[in-house]
Short mmCIF file of C-alpha atoms and ligand atoms in Angstrom, two decimals:
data_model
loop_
_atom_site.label_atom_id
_atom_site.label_comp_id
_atom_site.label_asym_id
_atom_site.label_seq_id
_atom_site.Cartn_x
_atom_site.Cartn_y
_atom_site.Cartn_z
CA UNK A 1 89.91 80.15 99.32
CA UNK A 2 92.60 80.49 96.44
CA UNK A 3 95.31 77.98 96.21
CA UNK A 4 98.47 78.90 94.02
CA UNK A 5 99.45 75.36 92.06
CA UNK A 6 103.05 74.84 90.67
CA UNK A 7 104.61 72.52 88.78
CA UNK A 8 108.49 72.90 89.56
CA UNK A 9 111.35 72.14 87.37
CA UNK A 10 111.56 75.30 85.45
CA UNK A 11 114.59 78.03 85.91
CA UNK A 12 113.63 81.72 85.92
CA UNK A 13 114.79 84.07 83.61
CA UNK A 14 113.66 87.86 82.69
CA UNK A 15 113.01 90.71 84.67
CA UNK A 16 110.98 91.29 87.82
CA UNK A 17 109.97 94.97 89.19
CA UNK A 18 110.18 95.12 92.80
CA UNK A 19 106.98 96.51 94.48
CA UNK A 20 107.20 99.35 97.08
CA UNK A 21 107.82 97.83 100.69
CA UNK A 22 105.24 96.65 102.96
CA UNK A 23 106.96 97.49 105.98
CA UNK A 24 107.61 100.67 104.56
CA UNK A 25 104.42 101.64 103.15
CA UNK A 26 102.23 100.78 106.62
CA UNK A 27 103.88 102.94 108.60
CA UNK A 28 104.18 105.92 106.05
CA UNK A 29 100.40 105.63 106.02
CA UNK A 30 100.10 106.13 109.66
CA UNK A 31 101.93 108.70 109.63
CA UNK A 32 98.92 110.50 107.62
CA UNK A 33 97.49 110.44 111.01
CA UNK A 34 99.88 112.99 112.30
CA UNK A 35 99.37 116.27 110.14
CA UNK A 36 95.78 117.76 108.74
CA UNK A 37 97.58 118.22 105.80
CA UNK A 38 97.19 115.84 103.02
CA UNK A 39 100.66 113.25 102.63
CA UNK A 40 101.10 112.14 99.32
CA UNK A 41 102.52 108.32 99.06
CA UNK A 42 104.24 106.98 96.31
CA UNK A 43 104.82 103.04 94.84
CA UNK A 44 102.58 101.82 97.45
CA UNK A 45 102.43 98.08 96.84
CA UNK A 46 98.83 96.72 96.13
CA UNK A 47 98.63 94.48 99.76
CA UNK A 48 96.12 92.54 101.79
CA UNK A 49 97.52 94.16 104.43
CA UNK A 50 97.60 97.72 102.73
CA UNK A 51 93.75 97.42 102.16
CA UNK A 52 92.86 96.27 105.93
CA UNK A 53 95.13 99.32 106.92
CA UNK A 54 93.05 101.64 104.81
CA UNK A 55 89.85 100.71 106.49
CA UNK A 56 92.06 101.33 109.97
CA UNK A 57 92.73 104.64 108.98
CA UNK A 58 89.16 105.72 107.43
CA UNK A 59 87.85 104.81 110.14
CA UNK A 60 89.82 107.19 112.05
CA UNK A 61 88.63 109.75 109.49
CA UNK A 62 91.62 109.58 107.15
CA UNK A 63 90.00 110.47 103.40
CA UNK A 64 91.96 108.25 100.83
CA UNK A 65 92.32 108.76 97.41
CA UNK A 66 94.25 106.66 94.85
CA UNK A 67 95.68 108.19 91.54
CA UNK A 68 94.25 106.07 88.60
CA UNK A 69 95.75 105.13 85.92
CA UNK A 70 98.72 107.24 83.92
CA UNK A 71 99.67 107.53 80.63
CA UNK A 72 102.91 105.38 79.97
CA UNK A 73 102.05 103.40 83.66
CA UNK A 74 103.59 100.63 84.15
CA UNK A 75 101.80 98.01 86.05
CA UNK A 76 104.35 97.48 88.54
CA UNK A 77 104.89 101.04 89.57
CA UNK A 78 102.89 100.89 92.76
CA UNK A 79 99.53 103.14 93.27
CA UNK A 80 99.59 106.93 94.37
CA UNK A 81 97.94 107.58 97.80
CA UNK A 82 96.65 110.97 98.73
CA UNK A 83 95.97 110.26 102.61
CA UNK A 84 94.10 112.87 104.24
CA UNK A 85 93.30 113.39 107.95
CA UNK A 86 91.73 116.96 108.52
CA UNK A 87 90.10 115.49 111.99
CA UNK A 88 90.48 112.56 113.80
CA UNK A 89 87.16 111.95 114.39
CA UNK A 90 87.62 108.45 116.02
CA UNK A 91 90.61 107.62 118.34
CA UNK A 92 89.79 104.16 119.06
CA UNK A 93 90.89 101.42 116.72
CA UNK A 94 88.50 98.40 117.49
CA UNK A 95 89.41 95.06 117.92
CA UNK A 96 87.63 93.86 114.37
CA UNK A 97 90.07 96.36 112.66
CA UNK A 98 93.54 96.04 114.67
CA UNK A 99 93.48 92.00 115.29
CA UNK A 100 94.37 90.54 111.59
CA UNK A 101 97.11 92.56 111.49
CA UNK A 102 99.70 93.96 114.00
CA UNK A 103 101.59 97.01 112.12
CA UNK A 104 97.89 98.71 112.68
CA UNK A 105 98.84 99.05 116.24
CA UNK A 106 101.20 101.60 115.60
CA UNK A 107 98.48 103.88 115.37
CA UNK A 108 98.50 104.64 118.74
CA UNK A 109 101.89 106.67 119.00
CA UNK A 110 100.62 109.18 116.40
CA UNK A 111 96.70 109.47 117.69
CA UNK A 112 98.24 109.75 121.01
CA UNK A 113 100.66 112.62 119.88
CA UNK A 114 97.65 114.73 118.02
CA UNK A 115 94.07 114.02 120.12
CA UNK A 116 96.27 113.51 123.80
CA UNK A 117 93.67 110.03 123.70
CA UNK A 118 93.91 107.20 122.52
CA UNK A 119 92.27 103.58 122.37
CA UNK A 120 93.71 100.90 120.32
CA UNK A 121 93.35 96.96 120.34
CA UNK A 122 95.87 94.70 121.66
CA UNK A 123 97.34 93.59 118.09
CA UNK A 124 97.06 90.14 115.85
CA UNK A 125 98.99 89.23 112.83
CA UNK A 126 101.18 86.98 112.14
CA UNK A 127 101.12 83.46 114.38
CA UNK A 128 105.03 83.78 114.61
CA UNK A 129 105.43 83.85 119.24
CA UNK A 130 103.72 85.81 121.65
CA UNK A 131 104.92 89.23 120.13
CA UNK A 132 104.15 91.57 122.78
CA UNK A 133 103.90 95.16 122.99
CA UNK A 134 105.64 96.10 126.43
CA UNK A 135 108.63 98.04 124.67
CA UNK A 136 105.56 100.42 122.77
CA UNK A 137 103.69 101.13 126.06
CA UNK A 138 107.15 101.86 128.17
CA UNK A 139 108.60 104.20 125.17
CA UNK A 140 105.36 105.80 125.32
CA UNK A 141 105.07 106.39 128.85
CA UNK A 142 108.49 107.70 128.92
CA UNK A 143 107.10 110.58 126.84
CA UNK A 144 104.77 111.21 129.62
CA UNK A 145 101.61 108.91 128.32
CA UNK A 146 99.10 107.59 131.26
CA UNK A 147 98.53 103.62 130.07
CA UNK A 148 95.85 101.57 131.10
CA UNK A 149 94.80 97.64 129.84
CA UNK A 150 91.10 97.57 129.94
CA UNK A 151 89.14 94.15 128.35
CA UNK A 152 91.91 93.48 125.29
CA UNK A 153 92.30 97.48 124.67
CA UNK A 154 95.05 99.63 125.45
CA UNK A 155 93.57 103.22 126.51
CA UNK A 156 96.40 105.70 126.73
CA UNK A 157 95.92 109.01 128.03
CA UNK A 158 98.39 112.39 127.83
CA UNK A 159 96.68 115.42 129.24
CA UNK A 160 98.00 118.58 127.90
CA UNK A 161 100.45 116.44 125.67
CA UNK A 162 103.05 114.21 125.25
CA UNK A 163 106.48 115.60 126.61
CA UNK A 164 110.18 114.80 125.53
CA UNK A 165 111.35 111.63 127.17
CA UNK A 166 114.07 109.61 127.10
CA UNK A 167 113.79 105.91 125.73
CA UNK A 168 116.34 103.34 125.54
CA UNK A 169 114.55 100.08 124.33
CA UNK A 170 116.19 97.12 125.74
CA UNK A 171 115.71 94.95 123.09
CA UNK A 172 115.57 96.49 119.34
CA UNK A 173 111.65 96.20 118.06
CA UNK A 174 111.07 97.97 114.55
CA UNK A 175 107.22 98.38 116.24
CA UNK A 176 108.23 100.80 119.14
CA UNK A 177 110.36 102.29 117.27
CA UNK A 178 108.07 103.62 114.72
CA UNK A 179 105.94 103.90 117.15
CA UNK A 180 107.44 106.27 119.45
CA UNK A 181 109.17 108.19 116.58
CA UNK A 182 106.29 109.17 115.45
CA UNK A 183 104.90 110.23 118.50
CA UNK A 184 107.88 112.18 120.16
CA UNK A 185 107.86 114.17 116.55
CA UNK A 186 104.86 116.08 118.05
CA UNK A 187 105.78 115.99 121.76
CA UNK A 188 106.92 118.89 123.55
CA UNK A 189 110.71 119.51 124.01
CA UNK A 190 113.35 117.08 123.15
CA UNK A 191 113.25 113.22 123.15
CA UNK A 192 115.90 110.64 123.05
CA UNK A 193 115.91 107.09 121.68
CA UNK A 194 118.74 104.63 122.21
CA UNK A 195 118.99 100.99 121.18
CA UNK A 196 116.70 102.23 117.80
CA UNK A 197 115.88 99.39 115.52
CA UNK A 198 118.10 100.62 112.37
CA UNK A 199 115.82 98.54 109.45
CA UNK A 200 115.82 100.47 106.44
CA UNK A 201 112.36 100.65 106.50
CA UNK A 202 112.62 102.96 109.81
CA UNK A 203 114.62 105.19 107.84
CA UNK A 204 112.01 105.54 105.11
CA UNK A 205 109.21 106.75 107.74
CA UNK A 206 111.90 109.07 109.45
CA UNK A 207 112.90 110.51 106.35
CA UNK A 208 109.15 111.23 104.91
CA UNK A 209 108.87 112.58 108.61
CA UNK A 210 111.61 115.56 108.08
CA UNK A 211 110.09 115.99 104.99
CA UNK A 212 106.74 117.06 106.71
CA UNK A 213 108.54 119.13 109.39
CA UNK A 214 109.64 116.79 111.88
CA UNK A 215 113.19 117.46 113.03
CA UNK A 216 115.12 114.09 113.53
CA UNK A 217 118.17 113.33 113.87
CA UNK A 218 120.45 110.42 113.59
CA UNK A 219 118.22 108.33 110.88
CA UNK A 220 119.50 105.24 110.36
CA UNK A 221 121.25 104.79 113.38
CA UNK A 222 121.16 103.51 117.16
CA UNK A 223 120.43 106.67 118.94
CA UNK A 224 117.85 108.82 117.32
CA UNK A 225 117.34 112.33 118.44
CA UNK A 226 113.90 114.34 117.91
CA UNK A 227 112.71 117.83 118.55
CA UNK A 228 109.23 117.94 119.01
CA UNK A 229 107.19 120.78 116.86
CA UNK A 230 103.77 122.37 117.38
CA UNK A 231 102.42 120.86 113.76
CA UNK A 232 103.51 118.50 110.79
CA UNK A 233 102.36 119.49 106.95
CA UNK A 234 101.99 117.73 103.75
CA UNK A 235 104.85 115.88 101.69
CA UNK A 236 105.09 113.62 98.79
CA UNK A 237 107.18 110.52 99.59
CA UNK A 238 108.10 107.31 97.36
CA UNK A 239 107.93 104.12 99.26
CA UNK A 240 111.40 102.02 99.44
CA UNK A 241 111.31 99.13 97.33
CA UNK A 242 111.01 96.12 99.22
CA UNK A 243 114.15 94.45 100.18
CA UNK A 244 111.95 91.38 101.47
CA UNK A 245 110.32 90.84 98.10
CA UNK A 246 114.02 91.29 96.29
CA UNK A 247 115.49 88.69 98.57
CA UNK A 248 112.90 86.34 98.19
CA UNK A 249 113.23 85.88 94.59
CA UNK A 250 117.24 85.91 94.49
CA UNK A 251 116.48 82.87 96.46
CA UNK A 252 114.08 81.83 93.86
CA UNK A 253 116.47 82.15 91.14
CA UNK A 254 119.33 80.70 93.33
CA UNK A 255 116.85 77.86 93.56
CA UNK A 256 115.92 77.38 89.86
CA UNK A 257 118.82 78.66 88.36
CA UNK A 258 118.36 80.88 85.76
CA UNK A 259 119.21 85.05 85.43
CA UNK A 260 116.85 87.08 86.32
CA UNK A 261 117.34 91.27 86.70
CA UNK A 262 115.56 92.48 89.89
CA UNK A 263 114.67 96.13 88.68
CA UNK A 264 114.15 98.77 91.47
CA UNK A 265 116.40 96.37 94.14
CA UNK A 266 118.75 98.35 96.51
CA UNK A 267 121.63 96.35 97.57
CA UNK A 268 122.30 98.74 100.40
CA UNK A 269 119.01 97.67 102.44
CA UNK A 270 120.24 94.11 102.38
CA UNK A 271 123.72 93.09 102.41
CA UNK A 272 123.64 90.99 104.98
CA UNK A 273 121.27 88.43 102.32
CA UNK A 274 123.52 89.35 99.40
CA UNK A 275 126.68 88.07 101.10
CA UNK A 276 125.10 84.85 102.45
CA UNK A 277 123.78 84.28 98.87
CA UNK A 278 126.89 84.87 97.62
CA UNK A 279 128.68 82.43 100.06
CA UNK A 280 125.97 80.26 98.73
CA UNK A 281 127.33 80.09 95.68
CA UNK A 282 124.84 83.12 93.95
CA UNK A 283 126.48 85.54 91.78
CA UNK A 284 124.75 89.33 92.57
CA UNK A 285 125.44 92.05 90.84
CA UNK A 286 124.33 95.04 90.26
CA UNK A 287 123.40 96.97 87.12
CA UNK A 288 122.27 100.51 85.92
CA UNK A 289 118.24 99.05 86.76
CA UNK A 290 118.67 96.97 90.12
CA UNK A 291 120.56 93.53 90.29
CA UNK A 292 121.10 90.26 88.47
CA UNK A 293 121.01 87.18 90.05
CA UNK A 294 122.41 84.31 88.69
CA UNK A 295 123.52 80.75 90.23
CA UNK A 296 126.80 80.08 89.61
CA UNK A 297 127.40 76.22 89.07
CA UNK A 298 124.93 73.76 89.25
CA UNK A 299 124.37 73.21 93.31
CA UNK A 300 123.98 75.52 95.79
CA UNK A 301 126.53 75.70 98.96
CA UNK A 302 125.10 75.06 102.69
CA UNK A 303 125.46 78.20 104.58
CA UNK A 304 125.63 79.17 108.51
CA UNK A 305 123.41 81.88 109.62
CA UNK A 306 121.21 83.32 112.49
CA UNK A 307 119.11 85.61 112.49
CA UNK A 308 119.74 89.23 113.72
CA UNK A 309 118.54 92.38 113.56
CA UNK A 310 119.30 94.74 110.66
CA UNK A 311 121.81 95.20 109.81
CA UNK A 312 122.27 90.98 110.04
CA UNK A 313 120.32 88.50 108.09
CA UNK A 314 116.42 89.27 108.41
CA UNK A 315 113.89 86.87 110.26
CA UNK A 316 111.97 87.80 107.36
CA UNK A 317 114.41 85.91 104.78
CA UNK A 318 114.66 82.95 107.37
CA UNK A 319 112.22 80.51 105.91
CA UNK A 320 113.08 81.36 102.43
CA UNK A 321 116.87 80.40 102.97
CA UNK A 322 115.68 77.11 104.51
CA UNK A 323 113.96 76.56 101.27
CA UNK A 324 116.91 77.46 99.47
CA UNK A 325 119.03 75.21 101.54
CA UNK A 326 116.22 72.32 101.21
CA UNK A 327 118.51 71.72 98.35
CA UNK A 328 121.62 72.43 99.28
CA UNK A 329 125.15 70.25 98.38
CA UNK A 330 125.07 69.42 102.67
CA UNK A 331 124.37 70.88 105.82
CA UNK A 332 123.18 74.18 106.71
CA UNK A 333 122.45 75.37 110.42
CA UNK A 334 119.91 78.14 110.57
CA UNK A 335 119.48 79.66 114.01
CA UNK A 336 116.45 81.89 114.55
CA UNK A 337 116.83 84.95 117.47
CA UNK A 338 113.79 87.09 116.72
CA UNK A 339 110.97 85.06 117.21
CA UNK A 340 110.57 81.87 119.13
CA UNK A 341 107.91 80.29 116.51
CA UNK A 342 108.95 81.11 113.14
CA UNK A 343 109.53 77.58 112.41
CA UNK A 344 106.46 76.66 111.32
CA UNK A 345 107.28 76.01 107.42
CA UNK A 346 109.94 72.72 108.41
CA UNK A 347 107.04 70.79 108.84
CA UNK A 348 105.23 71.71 105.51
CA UNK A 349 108.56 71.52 103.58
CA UNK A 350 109.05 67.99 104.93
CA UNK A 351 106.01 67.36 103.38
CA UNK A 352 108.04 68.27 99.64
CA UNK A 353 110.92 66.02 100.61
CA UNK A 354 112.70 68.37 102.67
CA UNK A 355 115.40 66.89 105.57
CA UNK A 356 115.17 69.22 108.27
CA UNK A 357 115.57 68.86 112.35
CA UNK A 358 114.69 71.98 115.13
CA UNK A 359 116.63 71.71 118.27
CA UNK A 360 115.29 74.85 120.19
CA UNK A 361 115.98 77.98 118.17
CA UNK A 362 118.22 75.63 115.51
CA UNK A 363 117.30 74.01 112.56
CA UNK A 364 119.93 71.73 110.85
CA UNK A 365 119.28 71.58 107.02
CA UNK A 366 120.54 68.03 105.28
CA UNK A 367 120.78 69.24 101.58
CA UNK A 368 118.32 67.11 99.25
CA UNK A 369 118.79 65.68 95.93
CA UNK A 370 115.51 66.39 95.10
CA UNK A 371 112.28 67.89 96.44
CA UNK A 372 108.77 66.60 95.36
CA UNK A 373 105.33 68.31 94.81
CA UNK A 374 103.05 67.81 97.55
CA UNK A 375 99.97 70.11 98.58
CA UNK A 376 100.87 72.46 101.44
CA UNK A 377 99.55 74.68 104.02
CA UNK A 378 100.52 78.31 104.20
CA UNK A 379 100.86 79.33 107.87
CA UNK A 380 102.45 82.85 108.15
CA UNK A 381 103.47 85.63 105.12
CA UNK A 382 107.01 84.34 104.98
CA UNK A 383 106.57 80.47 105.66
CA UNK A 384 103.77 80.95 102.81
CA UNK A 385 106.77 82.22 100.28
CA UNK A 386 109.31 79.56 101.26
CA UNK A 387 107.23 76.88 99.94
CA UNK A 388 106.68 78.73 96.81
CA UNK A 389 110.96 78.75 96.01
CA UNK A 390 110.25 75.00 97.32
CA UNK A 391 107.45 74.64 95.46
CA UNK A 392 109.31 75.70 91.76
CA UNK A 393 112.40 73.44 92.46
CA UNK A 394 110.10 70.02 93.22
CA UNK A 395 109.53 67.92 90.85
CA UNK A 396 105.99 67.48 89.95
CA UNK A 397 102.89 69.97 91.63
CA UNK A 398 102.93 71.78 94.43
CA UNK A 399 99.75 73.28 95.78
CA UNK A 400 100.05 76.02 98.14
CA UNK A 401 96.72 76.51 100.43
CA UNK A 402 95.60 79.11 102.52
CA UNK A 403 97.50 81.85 100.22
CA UNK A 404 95.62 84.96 101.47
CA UNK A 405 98.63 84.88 103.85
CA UNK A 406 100.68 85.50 100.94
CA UNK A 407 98.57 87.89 99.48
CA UNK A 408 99.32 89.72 103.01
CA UNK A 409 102.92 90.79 101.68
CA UNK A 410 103.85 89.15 98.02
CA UNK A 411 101.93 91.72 95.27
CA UNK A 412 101.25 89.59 92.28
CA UNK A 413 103.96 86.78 92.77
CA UNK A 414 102.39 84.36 90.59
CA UNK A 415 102.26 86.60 87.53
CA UNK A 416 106.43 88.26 88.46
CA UNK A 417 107.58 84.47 88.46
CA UNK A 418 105.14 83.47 85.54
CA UNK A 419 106.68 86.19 83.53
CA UNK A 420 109.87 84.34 84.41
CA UNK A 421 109.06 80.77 82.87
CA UNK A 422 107.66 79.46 86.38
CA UNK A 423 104.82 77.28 85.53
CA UNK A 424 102.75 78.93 88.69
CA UNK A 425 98.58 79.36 88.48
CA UNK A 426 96.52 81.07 91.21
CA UNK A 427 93.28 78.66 91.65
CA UNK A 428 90.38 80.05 93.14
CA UNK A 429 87.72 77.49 94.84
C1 LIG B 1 108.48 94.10 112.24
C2 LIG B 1 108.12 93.69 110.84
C3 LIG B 1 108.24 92.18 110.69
C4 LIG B 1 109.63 91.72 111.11
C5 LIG B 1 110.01 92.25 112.48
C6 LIG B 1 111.46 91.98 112.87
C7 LIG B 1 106.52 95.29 110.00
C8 LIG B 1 105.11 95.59 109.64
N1 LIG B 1 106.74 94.11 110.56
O1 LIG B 1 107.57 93.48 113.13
O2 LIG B 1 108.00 91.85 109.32
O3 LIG B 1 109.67 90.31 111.15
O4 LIG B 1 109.82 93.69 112.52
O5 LIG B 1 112.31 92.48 111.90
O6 LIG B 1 107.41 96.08 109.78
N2 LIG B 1 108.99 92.59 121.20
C9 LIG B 1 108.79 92.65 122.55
N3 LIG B 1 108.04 93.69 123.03
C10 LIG B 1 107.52 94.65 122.21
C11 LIG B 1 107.76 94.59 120.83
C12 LIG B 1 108.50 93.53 120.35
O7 LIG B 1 109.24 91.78 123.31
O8 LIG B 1 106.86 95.57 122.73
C13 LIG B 1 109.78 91.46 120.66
C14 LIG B 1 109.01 90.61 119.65
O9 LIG B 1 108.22 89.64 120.29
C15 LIG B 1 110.14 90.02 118.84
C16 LIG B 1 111.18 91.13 118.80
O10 LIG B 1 110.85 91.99 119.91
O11 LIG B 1 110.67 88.91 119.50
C17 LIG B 1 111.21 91.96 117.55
O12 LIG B 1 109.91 92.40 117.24
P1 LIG B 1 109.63 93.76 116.46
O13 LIG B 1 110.91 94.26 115.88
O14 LIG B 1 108.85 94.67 117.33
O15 LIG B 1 108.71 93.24 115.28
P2 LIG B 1 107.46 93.98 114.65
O16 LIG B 1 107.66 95.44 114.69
O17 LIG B 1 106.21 93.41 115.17
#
């Protein structure tokens, strides 16, 4: 199993492309599943999690092509997808296929929509709480969709169709709301949802949606409105950068110090980050290509956050903060609200030095003088990434195990903050 080894001590300074989003680019692919027509998908990052989703949708009978190489490429630009689903020739997603990763259980809205049948797996991914899917199955069934739990599987039924519904999610889930997007975009008549997760990543499906004939309105905000149609077509759609990837290393270089250019970041998708990091003490600003981070002064601030969804500060930047504030000049109080286990790195970064204490959803940060190298365990995508920013601040090495988590989400990290003087090596046993 490949380690990733760092010796820390080293500020980063260059350039770093930001990939295409994860949590942009699974969905986009499922939505292959809802036209015959072939969906062209740009920047797709090159994922762990990409790749198990391909098999998903093959197996479904989704033909997959990827562009190969161009003439003045750049290695960073993401691959080019031609996703192709003429038939659905399977509509069950099997439990081998669906349980290392969760996002693959959004195939279920749009198989649903298209075949009227559908059998997926209860989902796996990420260890981070219990994570269910109640909020899918009720948006679902409010668009007229028989459900039934049967041994671990889901087995949804709509006879003659899905119809218009209205949904109003009490609790905002980026999940059910792809999912049932996606679905009511093929239902018949009108449907409503209220209380829409608004992550930028939801606006990225909904807009490649209208570009293959769904009719949405109200992207990117609370209440979304969709008119069913009788069929979707083709489109060709770039995948958002990743605003996860660009936070993570302004935290990095906030870490290190240093300047480094993020090329390809949109500040829009995460200002919530930006202004913490700027409270922090981070100068951000932006430039013709992306955004330059720099660390103003020579210690970083201790900040006050929790966690909420977008537009607030994403769970998904939560552990990599706490890294950040490892090292802060005090205290920092860090309240998680999303998930009720995504606490899982304090213990590993204790193990670098790290002065951290959890009461409940809490964790009070006591700013370090110094972190030390000490081997870790990687336990989910994001916890995995926090220990890197620990990992280049500490003095001495850092080992990293159990990186395939990272490999999940983080395209290349080793090589974008080797590029950037980190001394960072990927070790395979
Ligand atoms: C997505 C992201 C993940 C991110 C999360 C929150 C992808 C592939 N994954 O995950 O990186 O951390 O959004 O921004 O985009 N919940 C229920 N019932 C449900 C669904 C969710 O109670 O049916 C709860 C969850 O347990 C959690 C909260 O709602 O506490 C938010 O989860 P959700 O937004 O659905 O996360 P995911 O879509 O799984």
């Amino acid at each position: 199993m490949d380690k990733i080894e760092i010796t820390g001590g080293n500020e980063l300074n260059g350039q770093i492309q930001i990939s295409g989003a994860k949590n942009a680019a699974l969905p986009l692919m499922i939505t292959s599943l809802l036209t015959p027509d072939t969906l062209t998908l740009k920047n797709v990052p090159n994922l762990r999690d990409v790749n198990q989703l391909k098999k998903i949708l093959g197996n479904h009978g989704t033909d997959l092509t990827v562009e190969g190489k161009r003439a003045n490429g750049n290695k960073y630009a993401g691959e080019t997808y031609h996703l192709t689903a003429r038939d659905i020739v399977d509509t069950t997603a099997p439990y081998e296929m669906v349980s290392t990763m969760r996002a693959s259980f959004w195939v279920l809205g749009p198989i649903l929509a298209r075949c009227h049948e559908a059998k997926v797996s209860l989902p796996g991914g990420c260890a981070i709480g219990t994570r269910p899917v109640d909020l899918h199955l009720a948006g679902l069934e409010a668009l007229g969709a028989q459900i039934e739990l049967e041994d671990g599987y889901v087995i949804a039924k709509a006879p003659g169709g899905l119809k218009g519904g209205h949904v109003r999610f009490p609790k905002v889930s980026v999940g059910a709301t792809i999912n049932v997007l996606m679905a009511a975009t093929l239902a018949k008549g009108e449907t409503i949802i209220e209380n829409a997760a608004t992550e930028p990543e939801i606006g990225d499906v909904a807009n490649c949606l209208v570009k293959m004939g769904a009719k949405i309105e109200g992207i990117g905000r609370k209440t979304m409105h969709i008119q069913g149609v009788e069929n979707l077509e083709g489109a060709v759609h770039n995948v958002l950068p990743d605003r996860i990837e660009t936070g993570t290393f302004m935290m990095a270089v906030a870490a290190t110090g240093g300047e480094v250019e993020l090329l390809g970041a949109v500040p829009e998708t995460l200002t919530a980050a930006i202004e913490v990091l700027r409270e922090a003490g981070v100068s951000i600003t932006e430039t013709p290509k992306g955004l330059l981070v720099k660390r103003e002064g020579d210690s970083i601030k201790p900040v006050h956050i929790e966690t909420q969804p977008h537009p607030g500060f994403p769970t998904d930047l939560q552990a990599q903060l706490m890294g950040l504030m490892t090292i802060a000049d005090g205290r920092s109080v860090i309240r998680e609200t999303i998930f009720e286990n995504r606490f899982m790195h304090v213990q590993e970064l204790a193990r670098l030095g790290a002065n951290i204490s959890l009461n409940g959803d809490t964790a009070i940060v006591e700013g370090v003088k110094e972190l030390r190298g000490a081997p870790v365990m990687a336990t989910d995508l994001r916890a995995s990434v926090s220990l890197v920013i620990a990992g280049l601040v500490a003095q001495g090495v850092t080992t990293v195990n159990r990186v395939y988590h990272l490999d999940r989400g983080f395209e290349r990290i080793e090589e974008k903050l080797g590029n950037c003087g980190a001394q960072i090596n990927r070790v395979s046993d």
